[in-house]
Amino acid sequence: QNAWNLLEYYFAFTQSWLPMTEKHGILKTMYAYPTEGLTYQDALASGEHAELWSIMALAAFQLSRANPTDNNFILLRNTARALIPDERQVNIGAVQSKPADAFEKGHIRALLVLALLSISSHAWQSAWLEVGLAVRLTLYRLAQTDRNTGDRAEKPILQLAAFVIEHTVAHQLALLPHMRSDSIQAFNTLDEDGLEEWAPWTDPTSPLSGSAKAPSKAYSTFNALVHELRVADEFQTPGNHAKNHPRTVIALLDNACKKDHRTQPSKLAA
């Protein structure tokens, strides 16, 4: 039951401004999880397992801020990290003439979620490494797609999410991000329609959760984040890290860590 509570909290306070998780895939993974658990090899075989554990880790950390003695998020985070392949496994796949894509999209999403957890706990160097690997993997997948099909039909959410998170970390460390505005120039904004945009938003921990609800507006909120960071990036050069660089992502993460009086994410990014 606690796992479902963590998933609901993530959907309310992270998915509602960073709509990169494919909800049906994560829900399917949750429903299909055997009561006796999975072997390490079975869990490692699918990126959605790493993504699910990273989601639970972030939500558990955010909820633990109201109860600092609750450190369950550490086990969840360590499990998520253990389910992400390393470079040795990628190289083995290449040597055996199998696809070198040991990293699936779920693994990349897990890295980005873990980077959010590191940001929330002010572990900035860890966040830099996690988002750095995610950035390189998204660029690799993009290059492979262009080389093999020339088609970028899938939503560019992973590339844009990596752009948003990397810029947030880079500014905090006074470093230049690897992904710049021109890296995502070819991508359109997300279509501000569909279930992620219009599903009713509610704080699952609030006693008022049954009252009148506003739409989530996940896509439009995310588009606004991408736009403000694109504008900021145009003025960012080595040695020039503007003090007024947008801190909306940090504000959104801090909001999820509050004990009470949490705000709907779309209102913070407005």
mmCIF file of C-alpha atoms in Angstrom:
data_model
loop_
_atom_site.group_PDB
_atom_site.id
_atom_site.type_symbol
_atom_site.label_atom_id
_atom_site.label_comp_id
_atom_site.label_asym_id
_atom_site.label_seq_id
_atom_site.Cartn_x
_atom_site.Cartn_y
_atom_site.Cartn_z
ATOM 1 C CA GLN A 1 0.000 0.000 0.000
ATOM 2 C CA ASN A 2 2.848 2.376 0.807
ATOM 3 C CA ALA A 3 4.256 1.882 -2.695
ATOM 4 C CA TRP A 4 0.973 3.097 -4.177
ATOM 5 C CA ASN A 5 0.995 6.126 -1.874
ATOM 6 C CA LEU A 6 4.494 7.001 -3.061
ATOM 7 C CA LEU A 7 3.447 6.650 -6.693
ATOM 8 C CA GLU A 8 0.440 8.928 -6.164
ATOM 9 C CA TYR A 9 2.651 11.523 -4.489
ATOM 10 C CA TYR A 10 5.104 11.443 -7.384
ATOM 11 C CA PHE A 11 2.311 11.899 -9.902
ATOM 12 C CA ALA A 12 0.985 14.874 -7.926
ATOM 13 C CA PHE A 13 4.248 16.723 -7.249
ATOM 14 C CA THR A 14 6.709 15.686 -9.983
ATOM 15 C CA GLN A 15 4.854 14.210 -12.951
ATOM 16 C CA SER A 16 2.597 17.275 -12.892
ATOM 17 C CA TRP A 17 5.497 19.507 -13.994
ATOM 18 C CA LEU A 18 7.913 16.935 -15.482
ATOM 19 C CA PRO A 19 5.584 14.617 -17.427
ATOM 20 C CA MET A 20 8.250 12.220 -18.700
ATOM 21 C CA THR A 21 7.012 9.008 -17.055
ATOM 22 C CA GLU A 22 4.723 6.861 -19.168
ATOM 23 C CA LYS A 23 2.023 6.294 -16.580
ATOM 24 C CA HIS A 24 0.551 3.204 -18.203
ATOM 25 C CA GLY A 25 3.961 1.543 -18.256
ATOM 26 C CA ILE A 26 4.692 2.271 -14.592
ATOM 27 C CA LEU A 27 1.203 1.214 -13.529
ATOM 28 C CA LYS A 28 1.545 -2.011 -15.502
ATOM 29 C CA THR A 29 4.889 -2.674 -13.795
ATOM 30 C CA MET A 30 3.326 -2.056 -10.380
ATOM 31 C CA TYR A 31 0.392 -4.371 -11.012
ATOM 32 C CA ALA A 32 2.635 -7.082 -12.443
ATOM 33 C CA TYR A 33 5.123 -7.113 -9.569
ATOM 34 C CA PRO A 34 5.010 -10.553 -7.931
ATOM 35 C CA THR A 35 4.422 -10.592 -4.169
ATOM 36 C CA GLU A 36 7.650 -12.537 -3.684
ATOM 37 C CA GLY A 37 9.595 -9.905 -5.618
ATOM 38 C CA LEU A 38 11.931 -10.313 -8.605
ATOM 39 C CA THR A 39 15.424 -11.638 -9.021
ATOM 40 C CA TYR A 40 18.089 -9.032 -9.669
ATOM 41 C CA GLN A 41 18.595 -10.243 -13.242
ATOM 42 C CA ASP A 42 14.877 -10.072 -14.021
ATOM 43 C CA ALA A 43 14.603 -6.551 -12.607
ATOM 44 C CA LEU A 44 17.742 -5.404 -14.427
ATOM 45 C CA ALA A 45 16.292 -6.539 -17.748
ATOM 46 C CA SER A 46 13.730 -3.723 -17.897
ATOM 47 C CA GLY A 47 14.331 -0.020 -17.414
ATOM 48 C CA GLU A 48 10.862 0.400 -15.960
ATOM 49 C CA HIS A 49 11.928 -1.375 -12.770
ATOM 50 C CA ALA A 50 14.748 1.122 -12.196
ATOM 51 C CA GLU A 51 12.359 3.956 -12.988
ATOM 52 C CA LEU A 52 9.735 2.663 -10.548
ATOM 53 C CA TRP A 53 12.224 2.357 -7.690
ATOM 54 C CA SER A 54 13.636 5.833 -8.408
ATOM 55 C CA ILE A 55 10.116 7.285 -8.349
ATOM 56 C CA MET A 56 9.416 5.679 -4.981
ATOM 57 C CA ALA A 57 12.797 6.892 -3.676
ATOM 58 C CA LEU A 58 12.133 10.528 -4.626
ATOM 59 C CA ALA A 59 8.602 10.520 -3.202
ATOM 60 C CA ALA A 60 9.799 8.787 -0.009
ATOM 61 C CA PHE A 61 12.517 11.416 0.437
ATOM 62 C CA GLN A 62 10.065 14.262 -0.074
ATOM 63 C CA LEU A 63 7.595 12.802 2.406
ATOM 64 C CA SER A 64 10.395 12.053 4.888
ATOM 65 C CA ARG A 65 11.089 15.778 5.281
ATOM 66 C CA ALA A 66 7.986 15.881 7.513
ATOM 67 C CA ASN A 67 9.504 13.001 9.512
ATOM 68 C CA PRO A 68 13.324 13.306 9.427
ATOM 69 C CA THR A 69 13.785 9.941 11.202
ATOM 70 C CA ASP A 70 12.244 8.116 8.242
ATOM 71 C CA ASN A 71 15.155 7.016 6.035
ATOM 72 C CA ASN A 72 13.371 4.406 3.918
ATOM 73 C CA PHE A 73 14.238 6.437 0.831
ATOM 74 C CA ILE A 74 17.888 5.354 1.164
ATOM 75 C CA LEU A 75 17.064 1.703 0.505
ATOM 76 C CA LEU A 76 14.785 2.673 -2.377
ATOM 77 C CA ARG A 77 17.451 4.936 -3.893
ATOM 78 C CA ASN A 78 20.165 2.292 -3.584
ATOM 79 C CA THR A 79 17.883 -0.288 -5.209
ATOM 80 C CA ALA A 80 17.143 2.048 -8.126
ATOM 81 C CA ARG A 81 20.855 2.720 -8.639
ATOM 82 C CA ALA A 82 21.630 -1.003 -8.582
ATOM 83 C CA LEU A 83 19.106 -1.569 -11.380
ATOM 84 C CA ILE A 84 20.812 0.886 -13.759
ATOM 85 C CA PRO A 85 23.424 -0.789 -16.012
ATOM 86 C CA ASP A 86 27.012 0.399 -15.927
ATOM 87 C CA GLU A 87 29.514 0.836 -18.738
ATOM 88 C CA ARG A 88 30.851 -2.712 -18.341
ATOM 89 C CA GLN A 89 27.446 -4.189 -19.170
ATOM 90 C CA VAL A 90 27.140 -1.923 -22.209
ATOM 91 C CA ASN A 91 30.552 -3.014 -23.476
ATOM 92 C CA ILE A 92 29.713 -6.683 -22.961
ATOM 93 C CA GLY A 93 26.602 -6.242 -25.087
ATOM 94 C CA ALA A 94 28.652 -4.668 -27.860
ATOM 95 C CA VAL A 95 31.296 -7.418 -27.821
ATOM 96 C CA GLN A 96 28.619 -10.079 -28.111
ATOM 97 C CA SER A 97 27.221 -8.350 -31.218
ATOM 98 C CA LYS A 98 24.021 -7.519 -29.413
ATOM 99 C CA PRO A 99 22.518 -4.056 -29.377
ATOM 100 C CA ALA A 100 24.728 -1.880 -27.193
ATOM 101 C CA ASP A 101 21.586 -0.193 -25.882
ATOM 102 C CA ALA A 102 21.726 -1.791 -22.454
ATOM 103 C CA PHE A 103 20.180 1.492 -21.332
ATOM 104 C CA GLU A 104 16.464 1.759 -22.055
ATOM 105 C CA LYS A 105 14.387 4.909 -21.775
ATOM 106 C CA GLY A 106 13.302 3.744 -18.339
ATOM 107 C CA HIS A 107 16.929 3.728 -17.193
ATOM 108 C CA ILE A 108 17.392 7.284 -18.466
ATOM 109 C CA ARG A 109 14.240 8.430 -16.686
ATOM 110 C CA ALA A 110 15.508 6.736 -13.522
ATOM 111 C CA LEU A 111 18.766 8.693 -13.756
ATOM 112 C CA LEU A 112 16.845 11.956 -14.134
ATOM 113 C CA VAL A 113 14.603 11.174 -11.164
ATOM 114 C CA LEU A 114 17.638 10.268 -9.054
ATOM 115 C CA ALA A 115 19.184 13.583 -10.073
ATOM 116 C CA LEU A 116 16.060 15.318 -8.732
ATOM 117 C CA LEU A 117 16.501 13.435 -5.457
ATOM 118 C CA SER A 118 20.139 14.541 -5.293
ATOM 119 C CA ILE A 119 19.120 18.150 -5.963
ATOM 120 C CA SER A 120 16.494 17.938 -3.222
ATOM 121 C CA SER A 121 19.110 16.702 -0.740
ATOM 122 C CA HIS A 122 21.677 19.273 -1.979
ATOM 123 C CA ALA A 123 24.010 16.517 -3.213
ATOM 124 C CA TRP A 124 24.964 18.628 -6.205
ATOM 125 C CA GLN A 125 27.956 16.634 -7.412
ATOM 126 C CA SER A 126 25.890 13.438 -7.444
ATOM 127 C CA ALA A 127 23.161 15.273 -9.359
ATOM 128 C CA TRP A 128 25.761 16.497 -11.875
ATOM 129 C CA LEU A 129 26.994 12.959 -12.529
ATOM 130 C CA GLU A 130 23.496 11.469 -12.755
ATOM 131 C CA VAL A 131 22.127 14.068 -15.137
ATOM 132 C CA GLY A 132 25.403 14.018 -17.093
ATOM 133 C CA LEU A 133 25.002 10.331 -17.869
ATOM 134 C CA ALA A 134 21.339 10.863 -18.735
ATOM 135 C CA VAL A 135 22.261 13.695 -21.130
ATOM 136 C CA ARG A 136 24.826 11.597 -22.960
ATOM 137 C CA LEU A 137 22.442 8.673 -23.243
ATOM 138 C CA THR A 138 19.655 10.844 -24.666
ATOM 139 C CA LEU A 139 22.072 12.326 -27.208
ATOM 140 C CA TYR A 140 23.289 8.831 -28.108
ATOM 141 C CA ARG A 141 19.728 7.591 -28.614
ATOM 142 C CA LEU A 142 18.976 10.652 -30.705
ATOM 143 C CA ALA A 143 22.010 10.057 -32.913
ATOM 144 C CA GLN A 144 21.053 6.405 -33.344
ATOM 145 C CA THR A 145 17.502 7.359 -34.309
ATOM 146 C CA ASP A 146 18.744 9.865 -36.890
ATOM 147 C CA ARG A 147 21.229 7.341 -38.294
ATOM 148 C CA ASN A 148 18.802 4.441 -38.494
ATOM 149 C CA THR A 149 15.510 6.055 -39.458
ATOM 150 C CA GLY A 150 15.934 9.797 -39.721
ATOM 151 C CA ASP A 151 12.676 10.006 -37.779
ATOM 152 C CA ARG A 152 12.198 11.917 -34.548
ATOM 153 C CA ALA A 153 8.514 11.147 -34.285
ATOM 154 C CA GLU A 154 8.479 10.282 -30.566
ATOM 155 C CA LYS A 155 7.883 13.059 -28.077
ATOM 156 C CA PRO A 156 11.136 14.861 -27.203
ATOM 157 C CA ILE A 157 10.296 14.768 -23.498
ATOM 158 C CA LEU A 158 13.493 12.963 -22.432
ATOM 159 C CA GLN A 159 15.771 15.407 -24.227
ATOM 160 C CA LEU A 160 13.872 18.409 -22.887
ATOM 161 C CA ALA A 161 13.739 16.975 -19.358
ATOM 162 C CA ALA A 162 17.503 16.399 -19.423
ATOM 163 C CA PHE A 163 17.959 19.985 -20.641
ATOM 164 C CA VAL A 164 15.862 21.391 -17.773
ATOM 165 C CA ILE A 165 17.514 19.348 -15.027
ATOM 166 C CA GLU A 166 21.075 19.776 -16.310
ATOM 167 C CA HIS A 167 20.682 23.560 -16.493
ATOM 168 C CA THR A 168 19.415 23.639 -12.920
ATOM 169 C CA VAL A 169 22.440 21.706 -11.638
ATOM 170 C CA ALA A 170 24.964 23.495 -13.871
ATOM 171 C CA HIS A 171 23.932 26.899 -12.588
ATOM 172 C CA GLN A 172 24.220 25.810 -8.972
ATOM 173 C CA LEU A 173 27.779 24.550 -9.610
ATOM 174 C CA ALA A 174 28.712 27.540 -11.816
ATOM 175 C CA LEU A 175 29.388 25.217 -14.755
ATOM 176 C CA LEU A 176 28.290 25.276 -18.368
ATOM 177 C CA PRO A 177 25.731 22.594 -19.295
ATOM 178 C CA HIS A 178 26.443 20.136 -22.080
ATOM 179 C CA MET A 179 23.005 20.627 -23.645
ATOM 180 C CA ARG A 180 22.484 24.158 -24.880
ATOM 181 C CA SER A 181 19.538 25.842 -26.573
ATOM 182 C CA ASP A 182 20.771 24.798 -29.994
ATOM 183 C CA SER A 183 20.804 21.153 -28.822
ATOM 184 C CA ILE A 184 17.014 21.212 -28.531
ATOM 185 C CA GLN A 185 16.289 23.741 -31.259
ATOM 186 C CA ALA A 186 14.761 21.081 -33.504
ATOM 187 C CA PHE A 187 12.190 20.061 -30.890
ATOM 188 C CA ASN A 188 8.746 21.560 -30.682
ATOM 189 C CA THR A 189 7.029 22.220 -27.392
ATOM 190 C CA LEU A 190 4.741 19.504 -26.088
ATOM 191 C CA ASP A 191 1.162 19.601 -27.288
ATOM 192 C CA GLU A 192 -0.810 21.105 -24.411
ATOM 193 C CA ASP A 193 -3.628 18.606 -24.588
ATOM 194 C CA GLY A 194 -4.388 15.100 -23.404
ATOM 195 C CA LEU A 195 -4.787 13.415 -20.055
ATOM 196 C CA GLU A 196 -1.583 14.793 -18.498
ATOM 197 C CA GLU A 197 -2.823 18.316 -19.193
ATOM 198 C CA TRP A 198 -6.456 17.984 -18.184
ATOM 199 C CA ALA A 199 -6.524 15.289 -15.493
ATOM 200 C CA PRO A 200 -7.691 16.823 -12.191
ATOM 201 C CA TRP A 201 -4.839 17.640 -9.821
ATOM 202 C CA THR A 202 -5.019 16.838 -6.135
ATOM 203 C CA ASP A 203 -2.641 16.574 -3.190
ATOM 204 C CA PRO A 204 -3.069 12.923 -2.154
ATOM 205 C CA THR A 205 -2.051 13.697 1.447
ATOM 206 C CA SER A 206 -4.475 16.577 1.922
ATOM 207 C CA PRO A 207 -7.750 16.084 3.801
ATOM 208 C CA LEU A 208 -9.269 18.417 1.205
ATOM 209 C CA SER A 209 -8.358 16.128 -1.705
ATOM 210 C CA GLY A 210 -12.021 15.470 -2.418
ATOM 211 C CA SER A 211 -12.858 19.144 -2.940
ATOM 212 C CA ALA A 212 -13.041 21.018 -6.241
ATOM 213 C CA LYS A 213 -10.040 20.285 -8.452
ATOM 214 C CA ALA A 214 -8.118 22.241 -11.066
ATOM 215 C CA PRO A 215 -6.546 20.658 -14.164
ATOM 216 C CA SER A 216 -3.001 19.384 -13.751
ATOM 217 C CA LYS A 217 -1.617 21.379 -16.737
ATOM 218 C CA ALA A 218 1.518 19.215 -16.768
ATOM 219 C CA TYR A 219 2.444 19.874 -20.400
ATOM 220 C CA SER A 220 1.941 23.627 -20.290
ATOM 221 C CA THR A 221 3.875 23.849 -17.009
ATOM 222 C CA PHE A 222 6.761 21.882 -18.493
ATOM 223 C CA ASN A 223 6.728 24.003 -21.664
ATOM 224 C CA ALA A 224 6.999 27.129 -19.508
ATOM 225 C CA LEU A 225 10.040 25.677 -17.712
ATOM 226 C CA VAL A 226 11.766 24.826 -20.995
ATOM 227 C CA HIS A 227 11.064 28.322 -22.351
ATOM 228 C CA GLU A 228 12.478 30.195 -19.358
ATOM 229 C CA LEU A 229 15.637 28.076 -19.324
ATOM 230 C CA ARG A 230 16.081 28.461 -23.079
ATOM 231 C CA VAL A 231 15.982 32.237 -22.644
ATOM 232 C CA ALA A 232 18.435 32.088 -19.729
ATOM 233 C CA ASP A 233 20.788 29.854 -21.730
ATOM 234 C CA GLU A 234 21.139 32.442 -24.478
ATOM 235 C CA PHE A 235 22.824 34.790 -21.986
ATOM 236 C CA GLN A 236 24.999 32.160 -20.310
ATOM 237 C CA THR A 237 28.708 32.132 -21.145
ATOM 238 C CA PRO A 238 31.830 30.882 -19.336
ATOM 239 C CA GLY A 239 32.292 33.008 -16.223
ATOM 240 C CA ASN A 240 28.864 34.591 -16.625
ATOM 241 C CA HIS A 241 26.332 32.847 -14.414
ATOM 242 C CA ALA A 242 23.503 35.291 -13.883
ATOM 243 C CA LYS A 243 22.298 35.667 -10.307
ATOM 244 C CA ASN A 244 18.733 35.877 -11.566
ATOM 245 C CA HIS A 245 18.927 32.493 -13.308
ATOM 246 C CA PRO A 246 15.525 30.777 -12.995
ATOM 247 C CA ARG A 247 15.188 28.652 -9.845
ATOM 248 C CA THR A 248 11.740 27.298 -10.618
ATOM 249 C CA VAL A 249 12.837 23.642 -10.585
ATOM 250 C CA ILE A 250 14.337 24.046 -7.112
ATOM 251 C CA ALA A 251 11.175 25.797 -5.937
ATOM 252 C CA LEU A 252 9.066 22.919 -7.275
ATOM 253 C CA LEU A 253 11.215 20.344 -5.489
ATOM 254 C CA ASP A 254 11.179 22.360 -2.241
ATOM 255 C CA ASN A 255 7.406 22.587 -2.494
ATOM 256 C CA ALA A 256 7.107 18.784 -2.573
ATOM 257 C CA CYS A 257 9.248 18.558 0.578
ATOM 258 C CA LYS A 258 6.973 20.789 2.657
ATOM 259 C CA LYS A 259 5.146 19.281 5.606
ATOM 260 C CA ASP A 260 1.966 21.155 4.722
ATOM 261 C CA HIS A 261 0.658 24.109 2.683
ATOM 262 C CA ARG A 262 1.966 22.587 -0.563
ATOM 263 C CA THR A 263 1.039 24.396 -3.785
ATOM 264 C CA GLN A 264 -0.123 22.907 -7.055
ATOM 265 C CA PRO A 265 3.012 22.861 -9.269
ATOM 266 C CA SER A 266 1.365 24.640 -12.206
ATOM 267 C CA LYS A 267 0.772 27.664 -9.966
ATOM 268 C CA LEU A 268 4.432 27.831 -8.903
ATOM 269 C CA ALA A 269 5.616 27.807 -12.498
ATOM 270 C CA ALA A 270 3.030 30.312 -13.716
#
